[in-house]
Amino acid sequence: NRKIVLASRPVGTPTADNFRLEQTAVPTIAEGDILLRSMYLSLDPYMRGRMSDAKSYAEPVALGEVMVGGTVCQVEQSNHADYQQGEWVLSYSGWQDYAISNGEGLIKLGMHPTHPSYALGVMGMPGFTAYMGLLDIGKPKQGDTIVVAAATGAVGSMVGQIGKIKGCRVVGVAGGEEKCRYAKEVLGFDDCIDHKADGFAEKLAQACEQGIDVYYENVGGKVFDAVLPLLNTGARIPLCGLISQYNATELPQGPDRLSMLMGTLLVKRIKMQGFIIFDDYADRYDEFAAEMSQWLAEGKIHYREDLVQGLENAPQAFMGLLEGKNFGKLVIQTNQA
Ligand code: NDP
């Protein structure tokens, strides 16, 4: 039984030393328990926050404890009346091969799910985040211009495609030509601008001739700087994530632009609202799941996974996620049937 624990807290960018792979015996289960074997592990940007002990909306992982994370598992052994061997479940068992559960918090995925790992992406937390943030806070209207960064990632790719379904003009921002091409050709975005290329802000302005009505914020930093002057009166900003800042150890240098930001929000009557998906919207998951599975079945939504083999490769893959090395939803295939 392999587990990856938090060995030390990162200062700035995480390094391999912050993680430690440990081997332990496969746990034995008591009456009423289930032994889960992990098949897929989701790697998500929020895990960077859990590695720090700075105050946040959730408790940090303790030093020496298993890294947290959503998993898709198979029931290996069951002493629980409601679960049988071989059944698939969505769990939160973290970066390890085996875990014991009493059934609490598990979501059943059936004996033969077609795409078990989709429960970690398009049909799970990231898809739900895109759906609620865009529709409930962004409130897109037909003909609006939506801008979303990390456009080919787990959340951004769904935001843009839902925006297209709602009849909007969608402009993505992504790192590199290949991702931008994919956003346009496969995801159906109207345009996609490479934030690493020269003249990024000017190109974004050219792609948003009618200004921006909804800016779905995933990254912050220089992308937000380029977006701010383009926002239209009455624009909405679902504040979902700020990944460009997650490794920052201090505020950026340079002139204080807070008064400019507040002035823009005031004069243009812009609404910016943060949200934490399950804290704010847990009761609307069924509504999302029904609509998203319909769109998937109709071929209206494309979903790309970046599948990495082997639990031992999770630290490296996670560090890559914070630098844009992933292309699509990052998932570790921890074990094979
Ligand atoms: P992604 O699959 O989009 O992967 C992260 C991507 O972020 C990278 O591929 C990269 O894309 C981009 N990125 C990384 N560093 C930078 C940088 N310095 N500047 C610009 N872009 C960068 O991850 P998710 O879809 O899982 O998450 C997207 C955002 O949503 C994150 O901020 C995350 O924290 C947030 N989130 C918030 C939730 C909530 O409840 N509020 C729930 C789930 C996610 P590229 O190469 O294209 O730049």
mmCIF file of C-alpha atoms in Angstrom, residues 213-214 279:
data_model
loop_
_atom_site.group_PDB
_atom_site.id
_atom_site.type_symbol
_atom_site.label_atom_id
_atom_site.label_comp_id
_atom_site.label_asym_id
_atom_site.label_seq_id
_atom_site.Cartn_x
_atom_site.Cartn_y
_atom_site.Cartn_z
ATOM 1 C CA ASP A 213 -19.448 41.169 -20.354
ATOM 2 C CA VAL A 214 -18.377 38.146 -18.301
ATOM 3 C CA ASP A 279 -19.782 25.289 0.326
#
